[in-house]
Coordinates of C-alpha atoms and ligand atoms in Angstrom, one line a residue:
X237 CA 67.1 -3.9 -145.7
X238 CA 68.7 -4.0 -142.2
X239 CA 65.4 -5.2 -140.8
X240 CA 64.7 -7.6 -143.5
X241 CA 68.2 -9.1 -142.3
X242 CA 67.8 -8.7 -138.6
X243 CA 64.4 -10.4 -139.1
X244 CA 66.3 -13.0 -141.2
X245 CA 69.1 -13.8 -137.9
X246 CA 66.4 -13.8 -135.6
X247 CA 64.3 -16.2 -137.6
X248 CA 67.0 -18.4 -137.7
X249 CA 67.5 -18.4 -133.9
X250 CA 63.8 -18.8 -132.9
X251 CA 63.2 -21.9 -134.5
X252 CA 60.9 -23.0 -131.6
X253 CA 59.1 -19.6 -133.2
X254 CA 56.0 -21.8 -134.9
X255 CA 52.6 -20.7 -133.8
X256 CA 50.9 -18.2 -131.6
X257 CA 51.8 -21.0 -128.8
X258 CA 55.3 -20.8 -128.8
X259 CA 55.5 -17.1 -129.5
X260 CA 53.8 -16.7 -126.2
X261 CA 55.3 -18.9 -123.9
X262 CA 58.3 -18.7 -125.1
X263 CA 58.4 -14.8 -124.5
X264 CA 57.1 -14.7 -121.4
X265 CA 60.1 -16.9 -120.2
X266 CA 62.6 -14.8 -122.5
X267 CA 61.4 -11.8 -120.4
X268 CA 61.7 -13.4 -117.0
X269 CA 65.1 -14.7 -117.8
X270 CA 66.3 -11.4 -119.1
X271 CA 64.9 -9.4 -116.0
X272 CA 67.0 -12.0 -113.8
X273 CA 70.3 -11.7 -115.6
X274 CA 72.2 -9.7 -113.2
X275 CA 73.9 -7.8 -116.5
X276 CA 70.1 -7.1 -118.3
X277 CA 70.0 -3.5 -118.9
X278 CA 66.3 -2.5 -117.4
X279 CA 63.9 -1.9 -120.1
X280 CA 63.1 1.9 -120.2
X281 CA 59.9 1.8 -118.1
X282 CA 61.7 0.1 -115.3
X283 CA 64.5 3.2 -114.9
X284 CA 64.2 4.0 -111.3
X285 CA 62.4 7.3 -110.3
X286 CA 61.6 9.4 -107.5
X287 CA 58.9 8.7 -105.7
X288 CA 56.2 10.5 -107.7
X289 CA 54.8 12.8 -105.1
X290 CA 53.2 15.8 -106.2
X291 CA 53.3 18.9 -103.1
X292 CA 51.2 21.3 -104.9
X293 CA 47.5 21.3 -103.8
X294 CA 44.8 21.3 -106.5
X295 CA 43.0 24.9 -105.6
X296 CA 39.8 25.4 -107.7
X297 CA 36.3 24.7 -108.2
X298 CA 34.9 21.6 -110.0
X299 CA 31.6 20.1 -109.6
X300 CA 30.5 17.5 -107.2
X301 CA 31.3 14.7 -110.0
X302 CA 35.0 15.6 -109.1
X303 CA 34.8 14.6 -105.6
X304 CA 34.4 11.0 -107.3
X305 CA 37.9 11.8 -108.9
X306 CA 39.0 12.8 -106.0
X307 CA 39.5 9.1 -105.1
X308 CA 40.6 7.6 -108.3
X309 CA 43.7 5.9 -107.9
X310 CA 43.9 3.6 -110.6
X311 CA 44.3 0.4 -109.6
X312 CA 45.4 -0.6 -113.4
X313 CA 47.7 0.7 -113.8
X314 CA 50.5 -0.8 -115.1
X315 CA 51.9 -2.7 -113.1
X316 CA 52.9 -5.3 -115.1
X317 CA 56.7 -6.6 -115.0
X318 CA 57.5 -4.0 -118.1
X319 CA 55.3 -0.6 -116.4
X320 CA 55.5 -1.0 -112.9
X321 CA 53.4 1.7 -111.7
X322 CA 51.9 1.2 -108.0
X323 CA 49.1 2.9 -107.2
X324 CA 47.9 4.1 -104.2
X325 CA 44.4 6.2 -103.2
X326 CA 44.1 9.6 -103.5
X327 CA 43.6 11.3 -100.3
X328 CA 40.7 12.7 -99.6
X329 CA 40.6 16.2 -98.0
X330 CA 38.8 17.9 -95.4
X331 CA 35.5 18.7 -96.7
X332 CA 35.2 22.0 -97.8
X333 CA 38.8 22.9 -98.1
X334 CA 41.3 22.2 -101.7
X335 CA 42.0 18.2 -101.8
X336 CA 45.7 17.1 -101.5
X337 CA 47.6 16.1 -103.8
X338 CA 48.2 12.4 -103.9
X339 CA 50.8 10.4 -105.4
X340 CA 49.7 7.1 -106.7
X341 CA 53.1 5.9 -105.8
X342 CA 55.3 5.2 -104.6
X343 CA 55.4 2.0 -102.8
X344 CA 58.4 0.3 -105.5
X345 CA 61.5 2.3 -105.6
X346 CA 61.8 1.0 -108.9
X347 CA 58.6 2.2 -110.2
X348 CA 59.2 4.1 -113.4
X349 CA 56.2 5.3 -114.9
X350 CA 53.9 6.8 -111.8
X351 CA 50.7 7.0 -112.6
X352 CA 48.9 9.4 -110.0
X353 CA 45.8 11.4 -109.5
X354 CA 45.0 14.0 -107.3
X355 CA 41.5 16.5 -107.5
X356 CA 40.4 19.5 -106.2
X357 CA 36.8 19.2 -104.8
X358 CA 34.2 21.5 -105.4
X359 CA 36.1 24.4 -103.0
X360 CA 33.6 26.8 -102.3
X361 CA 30.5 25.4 -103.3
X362 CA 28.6 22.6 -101.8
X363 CA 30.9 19.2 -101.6
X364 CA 28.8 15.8 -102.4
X365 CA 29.7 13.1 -99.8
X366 CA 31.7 10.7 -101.8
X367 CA 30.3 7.5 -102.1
X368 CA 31.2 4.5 -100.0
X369 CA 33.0 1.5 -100.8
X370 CA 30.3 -0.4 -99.9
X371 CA 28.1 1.8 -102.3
X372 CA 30.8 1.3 -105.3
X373 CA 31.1 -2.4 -104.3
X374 CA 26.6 -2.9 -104.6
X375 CA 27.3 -0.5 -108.2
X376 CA 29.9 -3.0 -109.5
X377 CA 27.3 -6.0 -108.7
X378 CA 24.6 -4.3 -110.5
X379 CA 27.3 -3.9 -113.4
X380 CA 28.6 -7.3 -113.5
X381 CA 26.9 -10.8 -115.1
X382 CA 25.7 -13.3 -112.4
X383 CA 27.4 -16.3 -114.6
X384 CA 30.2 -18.1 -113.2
X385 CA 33.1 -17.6 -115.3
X386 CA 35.0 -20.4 -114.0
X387 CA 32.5 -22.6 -116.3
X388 CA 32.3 -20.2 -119.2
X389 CA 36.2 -19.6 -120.0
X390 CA 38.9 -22.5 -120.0
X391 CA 42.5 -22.6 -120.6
X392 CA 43.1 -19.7 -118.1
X393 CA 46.8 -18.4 -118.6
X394 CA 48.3 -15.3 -116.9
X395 CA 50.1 -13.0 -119.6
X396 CA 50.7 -9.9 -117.3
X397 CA 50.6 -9.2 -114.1
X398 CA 50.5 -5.3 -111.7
X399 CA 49.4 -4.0 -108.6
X400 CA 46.0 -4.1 -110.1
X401 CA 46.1 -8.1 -110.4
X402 CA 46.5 -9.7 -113.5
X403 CA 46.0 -10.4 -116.9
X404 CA 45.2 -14.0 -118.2
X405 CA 44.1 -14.9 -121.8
X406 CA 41.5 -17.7 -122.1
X407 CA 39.0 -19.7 -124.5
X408 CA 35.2 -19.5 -123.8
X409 CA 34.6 -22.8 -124.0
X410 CA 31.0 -22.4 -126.0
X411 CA 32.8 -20.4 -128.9
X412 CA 36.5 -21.5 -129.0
X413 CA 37.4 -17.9 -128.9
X414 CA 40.1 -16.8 -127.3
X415 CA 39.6 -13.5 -124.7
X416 CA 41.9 -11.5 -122.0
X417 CA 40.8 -11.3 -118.7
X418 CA 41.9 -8.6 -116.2
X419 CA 41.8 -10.4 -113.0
X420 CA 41.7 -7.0 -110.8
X421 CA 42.0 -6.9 -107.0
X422 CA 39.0 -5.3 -104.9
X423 CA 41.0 -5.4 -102.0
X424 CA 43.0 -1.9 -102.8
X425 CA 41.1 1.4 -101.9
X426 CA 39.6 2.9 -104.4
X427 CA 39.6 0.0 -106.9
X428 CA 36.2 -0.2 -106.8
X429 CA 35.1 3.2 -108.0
X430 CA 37.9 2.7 -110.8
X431 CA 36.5 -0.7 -112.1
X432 CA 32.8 1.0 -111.9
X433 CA 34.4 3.5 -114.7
X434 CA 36.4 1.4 -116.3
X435 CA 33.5 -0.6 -117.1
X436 CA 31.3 2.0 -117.9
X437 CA 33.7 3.5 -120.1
X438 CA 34.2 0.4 -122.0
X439 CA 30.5 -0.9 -122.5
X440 CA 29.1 2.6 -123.9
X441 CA 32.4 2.8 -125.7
X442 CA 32.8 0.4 -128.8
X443 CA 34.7 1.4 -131.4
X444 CA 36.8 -0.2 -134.0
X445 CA 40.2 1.4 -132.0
X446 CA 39.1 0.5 -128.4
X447 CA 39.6 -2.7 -126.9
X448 CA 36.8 -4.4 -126.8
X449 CA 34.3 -5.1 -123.8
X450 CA 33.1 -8.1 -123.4
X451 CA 32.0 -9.1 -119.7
X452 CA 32.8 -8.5 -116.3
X453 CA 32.2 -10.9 -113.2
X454 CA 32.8 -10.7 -109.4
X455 CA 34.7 -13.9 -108.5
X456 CA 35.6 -14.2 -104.4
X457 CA 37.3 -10.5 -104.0
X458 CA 38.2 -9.7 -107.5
X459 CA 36.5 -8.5 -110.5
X460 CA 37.5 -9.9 -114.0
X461 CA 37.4 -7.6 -117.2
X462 CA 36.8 -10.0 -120.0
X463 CA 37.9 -8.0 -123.1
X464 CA 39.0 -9.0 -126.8
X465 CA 42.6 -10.5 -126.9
X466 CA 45.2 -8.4 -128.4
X467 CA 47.9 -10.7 -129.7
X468 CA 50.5 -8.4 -130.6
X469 CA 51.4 -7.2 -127.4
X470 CA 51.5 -3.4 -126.6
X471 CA 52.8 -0.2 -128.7
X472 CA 55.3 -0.3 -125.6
X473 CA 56.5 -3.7 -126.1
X474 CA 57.6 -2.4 -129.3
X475 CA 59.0 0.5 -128.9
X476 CA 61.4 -1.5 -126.3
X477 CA 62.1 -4.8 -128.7
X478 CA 62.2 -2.1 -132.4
X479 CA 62.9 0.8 -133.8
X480 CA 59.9 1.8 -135.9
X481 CA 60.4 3.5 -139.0
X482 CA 57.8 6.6 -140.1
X483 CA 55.5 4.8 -142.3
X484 CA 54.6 2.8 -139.7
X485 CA 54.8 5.9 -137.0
X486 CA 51.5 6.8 -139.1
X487 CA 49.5 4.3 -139.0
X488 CA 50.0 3.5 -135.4
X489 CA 49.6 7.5 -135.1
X490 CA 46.0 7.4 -137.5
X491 CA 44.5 4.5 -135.8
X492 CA 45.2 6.1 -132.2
X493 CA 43.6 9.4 -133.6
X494 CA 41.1 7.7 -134.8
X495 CA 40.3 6.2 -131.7
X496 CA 40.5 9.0 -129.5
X497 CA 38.2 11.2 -132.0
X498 CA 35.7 8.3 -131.1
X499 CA 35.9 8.9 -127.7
X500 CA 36.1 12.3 -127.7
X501 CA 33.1 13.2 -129.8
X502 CA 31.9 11.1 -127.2
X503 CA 33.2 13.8 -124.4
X504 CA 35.3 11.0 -122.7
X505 CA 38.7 11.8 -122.0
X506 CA 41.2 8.8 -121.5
X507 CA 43.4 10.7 -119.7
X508 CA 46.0 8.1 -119.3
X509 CA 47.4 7.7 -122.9
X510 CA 50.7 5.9 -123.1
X511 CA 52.8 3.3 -125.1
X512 CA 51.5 0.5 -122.3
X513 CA 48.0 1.5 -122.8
X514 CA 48.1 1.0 -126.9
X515 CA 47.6 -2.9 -127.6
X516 CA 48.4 -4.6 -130.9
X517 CA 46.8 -7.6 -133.0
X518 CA 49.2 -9.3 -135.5
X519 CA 46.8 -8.2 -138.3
X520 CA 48.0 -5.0 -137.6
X521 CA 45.4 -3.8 -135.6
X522 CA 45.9 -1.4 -132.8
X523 CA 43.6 -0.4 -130.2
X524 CA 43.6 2.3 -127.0
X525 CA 43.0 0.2 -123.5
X526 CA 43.1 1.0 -120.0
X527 CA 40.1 3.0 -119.6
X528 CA 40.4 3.1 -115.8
X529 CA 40.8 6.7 -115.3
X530 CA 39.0 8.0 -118.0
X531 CA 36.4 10.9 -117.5
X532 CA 32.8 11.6 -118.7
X533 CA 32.0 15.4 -119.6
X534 CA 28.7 17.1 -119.7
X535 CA 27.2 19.6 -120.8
X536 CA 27.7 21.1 -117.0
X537 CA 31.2 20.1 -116.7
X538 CA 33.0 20.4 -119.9
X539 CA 36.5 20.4 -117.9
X540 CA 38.4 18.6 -115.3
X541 CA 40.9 20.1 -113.2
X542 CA 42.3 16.9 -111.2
X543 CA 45.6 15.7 -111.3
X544 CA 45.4 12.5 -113.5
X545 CA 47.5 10.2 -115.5
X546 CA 51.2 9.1 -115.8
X547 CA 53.8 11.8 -115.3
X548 CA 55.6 11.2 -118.5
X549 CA 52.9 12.1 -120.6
X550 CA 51.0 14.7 -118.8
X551 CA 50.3 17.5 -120.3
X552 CA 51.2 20.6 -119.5
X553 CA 47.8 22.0 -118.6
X554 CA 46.6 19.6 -116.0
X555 CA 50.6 20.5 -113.9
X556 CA 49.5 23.9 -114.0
X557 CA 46.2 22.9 -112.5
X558 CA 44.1 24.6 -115.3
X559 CA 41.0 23.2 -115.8
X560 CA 41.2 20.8 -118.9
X561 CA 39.6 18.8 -122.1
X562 CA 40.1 16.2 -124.3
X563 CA 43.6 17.8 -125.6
X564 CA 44.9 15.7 -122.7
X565 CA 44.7 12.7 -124.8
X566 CA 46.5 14.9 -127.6
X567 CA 49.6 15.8 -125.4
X568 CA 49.6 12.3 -124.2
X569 CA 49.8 11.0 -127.8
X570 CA 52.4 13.5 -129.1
X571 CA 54.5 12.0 -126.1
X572 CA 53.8 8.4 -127.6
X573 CA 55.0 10.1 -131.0
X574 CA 58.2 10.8 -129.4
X575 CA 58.6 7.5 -127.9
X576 CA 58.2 5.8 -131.3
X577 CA 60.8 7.9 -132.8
X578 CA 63.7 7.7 -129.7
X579 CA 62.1 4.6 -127.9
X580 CA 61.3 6.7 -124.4
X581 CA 59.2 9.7 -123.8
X582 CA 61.3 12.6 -122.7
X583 CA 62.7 13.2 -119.1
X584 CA 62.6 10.0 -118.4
X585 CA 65.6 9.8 -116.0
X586 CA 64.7 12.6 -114.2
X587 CA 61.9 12.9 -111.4
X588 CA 58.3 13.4 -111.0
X589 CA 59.3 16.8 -109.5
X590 CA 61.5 18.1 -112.5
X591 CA 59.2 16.6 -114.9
X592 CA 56.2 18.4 -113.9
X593 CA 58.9 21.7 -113.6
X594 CA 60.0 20.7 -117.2
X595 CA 56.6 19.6 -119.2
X596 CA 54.9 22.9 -117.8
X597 CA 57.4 25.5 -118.2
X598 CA 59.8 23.8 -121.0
X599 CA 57.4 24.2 -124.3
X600 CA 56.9 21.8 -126.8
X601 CA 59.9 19.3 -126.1
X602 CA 62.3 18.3 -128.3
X603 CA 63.9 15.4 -130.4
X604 CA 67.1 14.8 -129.6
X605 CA 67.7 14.3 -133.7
X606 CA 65.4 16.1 -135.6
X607 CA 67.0 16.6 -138.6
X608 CA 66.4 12.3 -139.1
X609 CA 62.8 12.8 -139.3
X610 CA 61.1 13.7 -142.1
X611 CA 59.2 17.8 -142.2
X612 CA 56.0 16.1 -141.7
X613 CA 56.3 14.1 -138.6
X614 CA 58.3 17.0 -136.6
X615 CA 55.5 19.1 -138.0
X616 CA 52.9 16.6 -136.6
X617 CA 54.6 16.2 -133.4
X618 CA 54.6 20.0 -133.2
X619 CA 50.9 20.2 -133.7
X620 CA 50.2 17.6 -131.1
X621 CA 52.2 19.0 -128.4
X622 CA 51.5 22.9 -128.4
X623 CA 51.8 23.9 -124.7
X624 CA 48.7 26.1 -125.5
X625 CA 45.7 23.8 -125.6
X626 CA 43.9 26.3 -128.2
X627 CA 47.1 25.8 -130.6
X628 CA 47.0 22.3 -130.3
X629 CA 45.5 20.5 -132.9
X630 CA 42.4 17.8 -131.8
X631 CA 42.3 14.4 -132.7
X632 CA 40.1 15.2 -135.9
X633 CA 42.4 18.1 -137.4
X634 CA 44.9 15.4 -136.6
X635 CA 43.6 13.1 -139.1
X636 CA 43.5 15.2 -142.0
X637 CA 47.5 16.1 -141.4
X638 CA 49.7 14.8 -144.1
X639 CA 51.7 12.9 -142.1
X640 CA 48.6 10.7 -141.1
X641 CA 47.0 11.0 -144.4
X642 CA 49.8 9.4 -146.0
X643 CA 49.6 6.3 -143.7
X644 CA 49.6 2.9 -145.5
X645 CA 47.0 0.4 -144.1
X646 CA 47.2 -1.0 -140.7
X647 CA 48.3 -5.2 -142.1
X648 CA 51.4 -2.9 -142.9
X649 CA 52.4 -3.4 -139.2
X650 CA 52.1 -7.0 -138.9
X651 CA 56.0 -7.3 -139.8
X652 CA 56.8 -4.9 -137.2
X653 CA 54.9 -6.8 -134.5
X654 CA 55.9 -10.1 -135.9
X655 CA 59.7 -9.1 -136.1
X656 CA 58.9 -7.2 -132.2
X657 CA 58.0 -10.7 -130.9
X658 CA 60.8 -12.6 -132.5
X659 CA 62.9 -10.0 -131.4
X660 CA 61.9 -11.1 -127.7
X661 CA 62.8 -14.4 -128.0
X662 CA 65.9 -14.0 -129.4
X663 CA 66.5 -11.0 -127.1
X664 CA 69.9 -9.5 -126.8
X665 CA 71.3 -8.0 -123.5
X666 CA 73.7 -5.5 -125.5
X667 CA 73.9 -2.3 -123.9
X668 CA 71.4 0.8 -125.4
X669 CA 67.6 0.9 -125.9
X670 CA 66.9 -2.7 -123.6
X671 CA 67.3 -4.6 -126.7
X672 CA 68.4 -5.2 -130.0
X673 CA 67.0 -3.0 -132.3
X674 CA 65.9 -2.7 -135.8
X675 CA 68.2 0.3 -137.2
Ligands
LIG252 O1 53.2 -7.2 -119.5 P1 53.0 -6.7 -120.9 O2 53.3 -5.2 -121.1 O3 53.5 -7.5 -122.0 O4 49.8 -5.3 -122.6 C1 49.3 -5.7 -121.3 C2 50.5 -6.1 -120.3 O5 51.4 -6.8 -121.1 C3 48.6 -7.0 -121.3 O6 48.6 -7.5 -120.0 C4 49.8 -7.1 -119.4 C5 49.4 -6.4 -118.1 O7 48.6 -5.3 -118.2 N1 47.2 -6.9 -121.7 C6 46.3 -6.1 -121.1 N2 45.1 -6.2 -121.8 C7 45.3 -7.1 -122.8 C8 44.5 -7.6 -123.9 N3 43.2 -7.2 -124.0 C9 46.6 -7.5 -122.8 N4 47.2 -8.3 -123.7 C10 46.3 -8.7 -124.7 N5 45.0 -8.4 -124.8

């Protein structure tokens, strides 16, 4: 009832709220005129943190296909206005000896969530050479289409932008159809190798949850990732305008699971699961993106062992520098769980440091209010976020959990995104979660 009548005020404020056109211009300027206000509270992913600098080094073997890891620094990676993580290169170590660790950092003082990576090579045992940039830059050509893209998509807008690059939504001009395109910068080190995977991950990927690959092209020094449009925003634009009640917890929560059984009965790990990285469609639909620093297992490297992701929503496993699986991705979502039930994952005002101190040493964490959730979502969140990676349940044992069986279809979202957009017009600058909020 209260969000049918916070729905109702904010309807009556947006009256410029008519069409997909309006929605989106008009909340792109809401947001950059909120983010200027001197007395706008910073949305959650923009609380400052410590530089995210990780001072252990990986020790351990891995095969050669690490030493490929060793260099991923994702250049996604978020930084758009709402997730600024920067990104910078892993650093290589001496041949032969543990790599060091590497924060993917650090260069904004405000950068919130820090997505990092660091490897251990193959200590030990023989070290590949890594591969060039030049070598990732003549891989990437062989990837991409030779068409120019200038001629084959019109009406180029930019939606987002990071340290990546940014993010534009266009119509190909031969179909009418509108498409995103991730406009990403080859200039960083490293950003080559990443948009090699994320490529390759998205082409031999489809799947009804994944965001869909459509093309990639070189253009002058960038590449651009033509994907399907999302037009509901992310899970994390959400979470910051709403408060999302459980019903709709479990779809969001099926449809990820869904997704990420995909890709892992495909042995990929996503290894960078987060609100950000979970895009929306106004039917309802909701899809896993960012595919960047995702990993490929085979049958001679079942596990990983570097240092990947975005601290928040690490698991515990990969601070302890075990070797790891798929349950990554699990962890990762339990996290999101949390931050659809309290609007921020937990330890989220305190550094990289503690964080890694708390997630690996602090169990399953807590909600601050259990006793307002229902049995079966703390029991779902508990199965997803078992320190142990053998307790914790995977993606399909996920699916046949109550609390996701019980989930209603996924056009039962398309109020919550609808009201999430309105919501960001009509924006609020009260104190608490960012904005106002659905209670
Ligand atoms: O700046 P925000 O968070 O609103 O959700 C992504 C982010 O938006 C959005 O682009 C911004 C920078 O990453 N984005 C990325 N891929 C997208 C897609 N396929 C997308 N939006 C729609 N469709």
């Amino acid at each position: 009832m209260d969000r049918v009548c916070a729905a109702a005020v904010c309807t009556a404020f947006s009256v410029a709220y008519s069409g997909y056109f309006f929605t989106h211009l008009a909340r792109h300027i809401a947001r950059a005129w909120r983010e200027s206000a001197p007395w706008s509270p910073k949305p959650t992913s923009e609380l400052p943190l410590a530089a995210c600098v990780a001072e252990e080094e990986a020790k351990g073997e891995e095969d050669a296909h690490q030493a490929a890891d060793a260099a991923t620094a994702g250049p996604e990676h978020p930084a758009s206005s709402s997730s600024a993580s920067v990104v910078a290169p892993a650093r290589a170590a001496a041949a032969g000896s543990e790599e060091a660790a590497s924060p993917q950092a650090g260069s904004s003082s405000t950068s919130s969530s820090c997505t990092w990576s660091t490897s251990s090579s193959s200590g030990g045992t023989e070290q590949l050479r890594e591969r060039t940039e030049d070598e990732w830059l003549a891989m990437l050509r062989m990837l991409v289409s030779k068409e120019d893209p200038e001629a084959k998509y019109t009406d180029l807008e930019i939606i987002g932008k990071g340290g990546f690059g940014t993010v534009c939504t266009a119509v190909e001009t031969a179909t009418g159809e509108e498409v995103a395109i991730k406009k990403i910068s080859l200039l960083q080190e490293s950003s080559k190798e990443l948009c090699v995977k994320e490529i390759q991950v998205m082409r031999d990927n489809k799947d009804g949850n994944l965001v869909n690959y459509i093309d990639s092209y070189l253009v002058h020094e960038e590449l651009w990732l033509v994907m399907e449009y999302m037009d509901g925003g992310s899970l994390h634009d959400v979470i910051r305008e709403t408060r999302m009640a459980e019903g709709e917890i479990a779809v969001v929560s099926r449809e990820c699971l869904q997704g990420l059984d995909f890709l892992h009965s495909k042995q990929v790990i996503h290894r960078d699961i987060k609100s950000h990285n979970i895009l929306l469609s106004l039917d309802g639909s909701v899809k896993l993106a960012d595919f960047g620093l995702a990993a490929q297992l085979t049958a001679e490297q079942s596990k990983r062992r570097s240092a990947v992701g975005t601290t928040y929503w690490m698991a515990p496993e990969i601070f302890t520098r075990k070797p790891y699986g798929p349950k990554v991705d699990i962890w990762s979502f339990g996290i999101v769980g949390i931050e659809m039930v309290e609007g921020a994952p937990p330890y989220l005002m305190k550094t990289s440091r503690t964080v890694g101190q708390l997630i690996s040493t602090g169990g399953t964490p807590k909600l601050q209010n259990p006793r307002q959730q229902s049995p079966w979502l703390r029991d779902f969140l508990r199965c997803c976020l078992q320190t142990d990676e053998d307790r914790r349940w995977c993606a399909q044992e996920l699916l046949q959990h109550p609390f996701v069986t019980s989930a209603k279809p996924t056009s039962s979202l398309t109020p919550l995104i609808m009201a999430a957009q309105q919501l960001w017009l009509t924006a609020d600058t009260s104190p608490g979660r960012g904005h106002c909020c659905l209670l």
